[in-house]
Amino acid sequence: MDFASLFGLIFGIGSIAVGYAIDGGSLSSLWMFSAMLITLGGSIGAICVSYGLPQLIKMPGLILSILIKPKSTIRQTANLLHFYSQNARQSGLLSLERLVTEQQNTNPFLKRSILMVVDGTDAEKISSILENDIDIEEQNRMTEIQMFDTMAAYCPAFGMVGT
């Protein structure tokens, strides 16, 4: 987990609690189940109406992906590409098919591109297909970002209703 995210979460919640307590407020009054239910339930309902249930179901996984470090780094990918290129020089392009299919954690984009090269697909066609894949992935990510933006817009409104 990213240390800064964890620190920010704890620091933010702690600052709110301490600030509220300093002004004489009771910490238990910050935790109102009915207000939380109205705020979160209303926001989640608005996301479901705006984006549909399949997108809503993805949200917990997206939140985890924000907090958890990525599986591979740029250096690991570069080392993997170097390994593949060395292997292709020594054993030929067809040897890459076995390597790519045997590895469980290979990036799906990289795996697909290497398999197209091994299959002898034309370079321009590979480029076109991969650019299309990138565009689709970018569009999916933009939808996910817009989902969180929408929730960020609805939460304060439902929060005022809940209090």
PDB file of C-alpha atoms in Angstrom:
ATOM      1  CA  MET A   1       0.000   0.000   0.000  1.00  0.00           C
ATOM      2  CA  ASP A   2       1.157   3.511  -0.748  1.00  0.00           C
ATOM      3  CA  PHE A   3       2.392   5.111   2.486  1.00  0.00           C
ATOM      4  CA  ALA A   4       1.326   8.640   1.485  1.00  0.00           C
ATOM      5  CA  SER A   5      -2.262   7.515   0.837  1.00  0.00           C
ATOM      6  CA  LEU A   6      -2.479   5.748   4.183  1.00  0.00           C
ATOM      7  CA  PHE A   7      -0.870   8.694   5.984  1.00  0.00           C
ATOM      8  CA  GLY A   8      -3.187  11.172   4.259  1.00  0.00           C
ATOM      9  CA  LEU A   9      -6.265   9.175   5.197  1.00  0.00           C
ATOM     10  CA  ILE A  10      -5.259   8.845   8.861  1.00  0.00           C
ATOM     11  CA  PHE A  11      -4.078  12.463   9.068  1.00  0.00           C
ATOM     12  CA  GLY A  12      -7.271  13.796   7.489  1.00  0.00           C
ATOM     13  CA  ILE A  13      -9.604  11.817   9.739  1.00  0.00           C
ATOM     14  CA  GLY A  14      -7.468  12.616  12.780  1.00  0.00           C
ATOM     15  CA  SER A  15      -7.454  16.345  12.003  1.00  0.00           C
ATOM     16  CA  ILE A  16     -11.235  16.430  11.686  1.00  0.00           C
ATOM     17  CA  ALA A  17     -11.696  14.539  14.966  1.00  0.00           C
ATOM     18  CA  VAL A  18      -9.168  16.644  16.906  1.00  0.00           C
ATOM     19  CA  GLY A  19     -10.488  19.924  15.502  1.00  0.00           C
ATOM     20  CA  TYR A  20     -14.042  18.970  16.397  1.00  0.00           C
ATOM     21  CA  ALA A  21     -13.031  17.890  19.911  1.00  0.00           C
ATOM     22  CA  ILE A  22     -11.056  21.113  20.522  1.00  0.00           C
ATOM     23  CA  ASP A  23     -14.193  23.171  19.897  1.00  0.00           C
ATOM     24  CA  GLY A  24     -16.045  21.117  22.511  1.00  0.00           C
ATOM     25  CA  GLY A  25     -17.876  18.795  20.175  1.00  0.00           C
ATOM     26  CA  SER A  26     -18.512  15.197  21.073  1.00  0.00           C
ATOM     27  CA  LEU A  27     -16.648  12.771  18.824  1.00  0.00           C
ATOM     28  CA  SER A  28     -19.622  10.419  18.884  1.00  0.00           C
ATOM     29  CA  SER A  29     -21.751  13.064  17.150  1.00  0.00           C
ATOM     30  CA  LEU A  30     -19.413  12.869  14.136  1.00  0.00           C
ATOM     31  CA  TRP A  31     -20.517   9.283  13.622  1.00  0.00           C
ATOM     32  CA  MET A  32     -24.176   9.418  12.643  1.00  0.00           C
ATOM     33  CA  PHE A  33     -25.242   6.253  10.910  1.00  0.00           C
ATOM     34  CA  SER A  34     -28.342   7.798   9.341  1.00  0.00           C
ATOM     35  CA  ALA A  35     -26.345  10.678   7.814  1.00  0.00           C
ATOM     36  CA  MET A  36     -23.733   8.247   6.516  1.00  0.00           C
ATOM     37  CA  LEU A  37     -26.438   6.048   5.024  1.00  0.00           C
ATOM     38  CA  ILE A  38     -28.083   9.006   3.267  1.00  0.00           C
ATOM     39  CA  THR A  39     -24.750  10.345   1.982  1.00  0.00           C
ATOM     40  CA  LEU A  40     -23.238   7.079   0.769  1.00  0.00           C
ATOM     41  CA  GLY A  41     -26.512   5.460  -0.266  1.00  0.00           C
ATOM     42  CA  GLY A  42     -27.627   8.507  -2.208  1.00  0.00           C
ATOM     43  CA  SER A  43     -24.243   8.889  -3.906  1.00  0.00           C
ATOM     44  CA  ILE A  44     -24.031   5.206  -4.800  1.00  0.00           C
ATOM     45  CA  GLY A  45     -27.591   5.320  -6.126  1.00  0.00           C
ATOM     46  CA  ALA A  46     -26.722   8.348  -8.262  1.00  0.00           C
ATOM     47  CA  ILE A  47     -23.655   6.535  -9.649  1.00  0.00           C
ATOM     48  CA  CYS A  48     -25.793   3.489 -10.434  1.00  0.00           C
ATOM     49  CA  VAL A  49     -28.357   5.629 -12.277  1.00  0.00           C
ATOM     50  CA  SER A  50     -25.650   7.573 -14.133  1.00  0.00           C
ATOM     51  CA  TYR A  51     -23.327   4.699 -15.084  1.00  0.00           C
ATOM     52  CA  GLY A  52     -25.169   1.434 -14.484  1.00  0.00           C
ATOM     53  CA  LEU A  53     -24.652  -1.484 -12.132  1.00  0.00           C
ATOM     54  CA  PRO A  54     -21.682  -3.082 -13.986  1.00  0.00           C
ATOM     55  CA  GLN A  55     -19.636   0.105 -13.544  1.00  0.00           C
ATOM     56  CA  LEU A  56     -20.725   0.447  -9.909  1.00  0.00           C
ATOM     57  CA  ILE A  57     -19.528  -3.090  -9.158  1.00  0.00           C
ATOM     58  CA  LYS A  58     -16.038  -2.109 -10.380  1.00  0.00           C
ATOM     59  CA  MET A  59     -15.673   0.710  -7.820  1.00  0.00           C
ATOM     60  CA  PRO A  60     -14.268  -1.305  -4.870  1.00  0.00           C
ATOM     61  CA  GLY A  61     -11.596  -2.799  -7.132  1.00  0.00           C
ATOM     62  CA  LEU A  62     -10.755   0.646  -8.488  1.00  0.00           C
ATOM     63  CA  ILE A  63     -10.367   2.010  -4.974  1.00  0.00           C
ATOM     64  CA  LEU A  64      -8.015  -0.858  -4.120  1.00  0.00           C
ATOM     65  CA  SER A  65      -6.001  -0.271  -7.297  1.00  0.00           C
ATOM     66  CA  ILE A  66      -5.452   3.313  -6.169  1.00  0.00           C
ATOM     67  CA  LEU A  67      -4.072   2.192  -2.811  1.00  0.00           C
ATOM     68  CA  ILE A  68      -2.039  -0.837  -3.945  1.00  0.00           C
ATOM     69  CA  LYS A  69       1.189  -0.496  -5.882  1.00  0.00           C
ATOM     70  CA  PRO A  70       1.139  -1.754  -9.492  1.00  0.00           C
ATOM     71  CA  LYS A  71       2.193  -5.345 -10.150  1.00  0.00           C
ATOM     72  CA  SER A  72       4.993  -4.396 -12.511  1.00  0.00           C
ATOM     73  CA  THR A  73       7.250  -1.432 -12.886  1.00  0.00           C
ATOM     74  CA  ILE A  74       8.712   0.148 -15.982  1.00  0.00           C
ATOM     75  CA  ARG A  75      12.079  -1.417 -15.120  1.00  0.00           C
ATOM     76  CA  GLN A  76      10.538  -4.899 -14.871  1.00  0.00           C
ATOM     77  CA  THR A  77       8.813  -4.435 -18.225  1.00  0.00           C
ATOM     78  CA  ALA A  78      12.049  -3.207 -19.814  1.00  0.00           C
ATOM     79  CA  ASN A  79      13.921  -6.217 -18.408  1.00  0.00           C
ATOM     80  CA  LEU A  80      11.213  -8.533 -19.723  1.00  0.00           C
ATOM     81  CA  LEU A  81      11.426  -6.971 -23.202  1.00  0.00           C
ATOM     82  CA  HIS A  82      15.210  -7.350 -23.112  1.00  0.00           C
ATOM     83  CA  PHE A  83      14.815 -11.006 -22.148  1.00  0.00           C
ATOM     84  CA  TYR A  84      12.334 -11.571 -24.985  1.00  0.00           C
ATOM     85  CA  SER A  85      14.590  -9.883 -27.532  1.00  0.00           C
ATOM     86  CA  GLN A  86      17.619 -11.942 -26.442  1.00  0.00           C
ATOM     87  CA  ASN A  87      15.568 -15.114 -26.658  1.00  0.00           C
ATOM     88  CA  ALA A  88      14.215 -14.181 -30.102  1.00  0.00           C
ATOM     89  CA  ARG A  89      17.756 -13.592 -31.388  1.00  0.00           C
ATOM     90  CA  GLN A  90      19.005 -16.904 -30.046  1.00  0.00           C
ATOM     91  CA  SER A  91      16.029 -19.183 -30.681  1.00  0.00           C
ATOM     92  CA  GLY A  92      13.901 -17.335 -33.238  1.00  0.00           C
ATOM     93  CA  LEU A  93      10.573 -15.521 -33.029  1.00  0.00           C
ATOM     94  CA  LEU A  94       8.545 -18.697 -32.601  1.00  0.00           C
ATOM     95  CA  SER A  95      10.218 -19.347 -29.239  1.00  0.00           C
ATOM     96  CA  LEU A  96       8.498 -16.234 -27.890  1.00  0.00           C
ATOM     97  CA  GLU A  97       5.079 -17.845 -28.203  1.00  0.00           C
ATOM     98  CA  ARG A  98       5.985 -20.488 -25.639  1.00  0.00           C
ATOM     99  CA  LEU A  99       7.580 -17.940 -23.298  1.00  0.00           C
ATOM    100  CA  VAL A 100       4.643 -15.539 -23.418  1.00  0.00           C
ATOM    101  CA  THR A 101       1.946 -18.184 -22.970  1.00  0.00           C
ATOM    102  CA  GLU A 102       3.759 -19.912 -20.093  1.00  0.00           C
ATOM    103  CA  GLN A 103       4.219 -16.759 -18.022  1.00  0.00           C
ATOM    104  CA  GLN A 104       1.189 -16.089 -15.846  1.00  0.00           C
ATOM    105  CA  ASN A 105       1.779 -12.427 -15.011  1.00  0.00           C
ATOM    106  CA  THR A 106       2.589 -11.101 -18.479  1.00  0.00           C
ATOM    107  CA  ASN A 107       0.904  -7.811 -19.292  1.00  0.00           C
ATOM    108  CA  PRO A 108      -2.068  -8.681 -21.567  1.00  0.00           C
ATOM    109  CA  PHE A 109      -1.233  -5.828 -23.961  1.00  0.00           C
ATOM    110  CA  LEU A 110       2.381  -6.990 -24.264  1.00  0.00           C
ATOM    111  CA  LYS A 111       1.315 -10.621 -24.612  1.00  0.00           C
ATOM    112  CA  ARG A 112      -1.127  -9.812 -27.405  1.00  0.00           C
ATOM    113  CA  SER A 113       1.415  -7.697 -29.285  1.00  0.00           C
ATOM    114  CA  ILE A 114       4.127 -10.360 -29.106  1.00  0.00           C
ATOM    115  CA  LEU A 115       1.724 -13.084 -30.218  1.00  0.00           C
ATOM    116  CA  MET A 116       0.747 -10.973 -33.242  1.00  0.00           C
ATOM    117  CA  VAL A 117       4.432 -10.602 -34.156  1.00  0.00           C
ATOM    118  CA  VAL A 118       4.950 -14.354 -33.780  1.00  0.00           C
ATOM    119  CA  ASP A 119       1.894 -15.007 -35.979  1.00  0.00           C
ATOM    120  CA  GLY A 120       3.451 -12.882 -38.711  1.00  0.00           C
ATOM    121  CA  THR A 121       0.863 -10.112 -38.654  1.00  0.00           C
ATOM    122  CA  ASP A 122       1.769  -7.082 -40.774  1.00  0.00           C
ATOM    123  CA  ALA A 123       3.476  -4.294 -38.768  1.00  0.00           C
ATOM    124  CA  GLU A 124       0.943  -1.661 -39.847  1.00  0.00           C
ATOM    125  CA  LYS A 125      -1.935  -3.914 -38.833  1.00  0.00           C
ATOM    126  CA  ILE A 126      -0.301  -4.583 -35.444  1.00  0.00           C
ATOM    127  CA  SER A 127       0.137  -0.850 -34.942  1.00  0.00           C
ATOM    128  CA  SER A 128      -3.491  -0.177 -35.857  1.00  0.00           C
ATOM    129  CA  ILE A 129      -4.824  -2.916 -33.567  1.00  0.00           C
ATOM    130  CA  LEU A 130      -2.678  -1.835 -30.615  1.00  0.00           C
ATOM    131  CA  GLU A 131      -3.583   1.838 -31.072  1.00  0.00           C
ATOM    132  CA  ASN A 132      -7.240   0.807 -31.042  1.00  0.00           C
ATOM    133  CA  ASP A 133      -6.643  -1.192 -27.834  1.00  0.00           C
ATOM    134  CA  ILE A 134      -4.992   1.854 -26.260  1.00  0.00           C
ATOM    135  CA  ASP A 135      -7.924   4.074 -27.261  1.00  0.00           C
ATOM    136  CA  ILE A 136     -10.413   1.609 -25.747  1.00  0.00           C
ATOM    137  CA  GLU A 137      -8.398   1.349 -22.514  1.00  0.00           C
ATOM    138  CA  GLU A 138      -8.139   5.133 -22.332  1.00  0.00           C
ATOM    139  CA  GLN A 139     -11.900   5.478 -22.797  1.00  0.00           C
ATOM    140  CA  ASN A 140     -12.537   2.911 -20.044  1.00  0.00           C
ATOM    141  CA  ARG A 141     -10.212   4.779 -17.677  1.00  0.00           C
ATOM    142  CA  MET A 142     -11.909   8.091 -18.481  1.00  0.00           C
ATOM    143  CA  THR A 143     -15.293   6.558 -17.622  1.00  0.00           C
ATOM    144  CA  GLU A 144     -13.867   5.355 -14.302  1.00  0.00           C
ATOM    145  CA  ILE A 145     -12.462   8.819 -13.573  1.00  0.00           C
ATOM    146  CA  GLN A 146     -15.789  10.443 -14.446  1.00  0.00           C
ATOM    147  CA  MET A 147     -17.526   8.019 -12.096  1.00  0.00           C
ATOM    148  CA  PHE A 148     -15.419   9.237  -9.164  1.00  0.00           C
ATOM    149  CA  ASP A 149     -15.896  12.863 -10.264  1.00  0.00           C
ATOM    150  CA  THR A 150     -19.661  12.315 -10.281  1.00  0.00           C
ATOM    151  CA  MET A 151     -19.550  10.763  -6.819  1.00  0.00           C
ATOM    152  CA  ALA A 152     -17.416  13.672  -5.584  1.00  0.00           C
ATOM    153  CA  ALA A 153     -20.090  16.046  -6.865  1.00  0.00           C
ATOM    154  CA  TYR A 154     -23.014  14.149  -5.297  1.00  0.00           C
ATOM    155  CA  CYS A 155     -21.507  13.363  -1.863  1.00  0.00           C
ATOM    156  CA  PRO A 156     -21.601  16.941  -0.504  1.00  0.00           C
ATOM    157  CA  ALA A 157     -25.195  17.417  -1.643  1.00  0.00           C
ATOM    158  CA  PHE A 158     -26.362  14.170  -0.051  1.00  0.00           C
ATOM    159  CA  GLY A 159     -24.232  14.995   2.997  1.00  0.00           C
ATOM    160  CA  MET A 160     -26.194  18.205   3.531  1.00  0.00           C
ATOM    161  CA  VAL A 161     -29.452  16.287   3.176  1.00  0.00           C
ATOM    162  CA  GLY A 162     -28.205  13.753   5.733  1.00  0.00           C
ATOM    163  CA  THR A 163     -27.369  16.338   8.380  1.00  0.00           C
TER     164      THR A 163
END
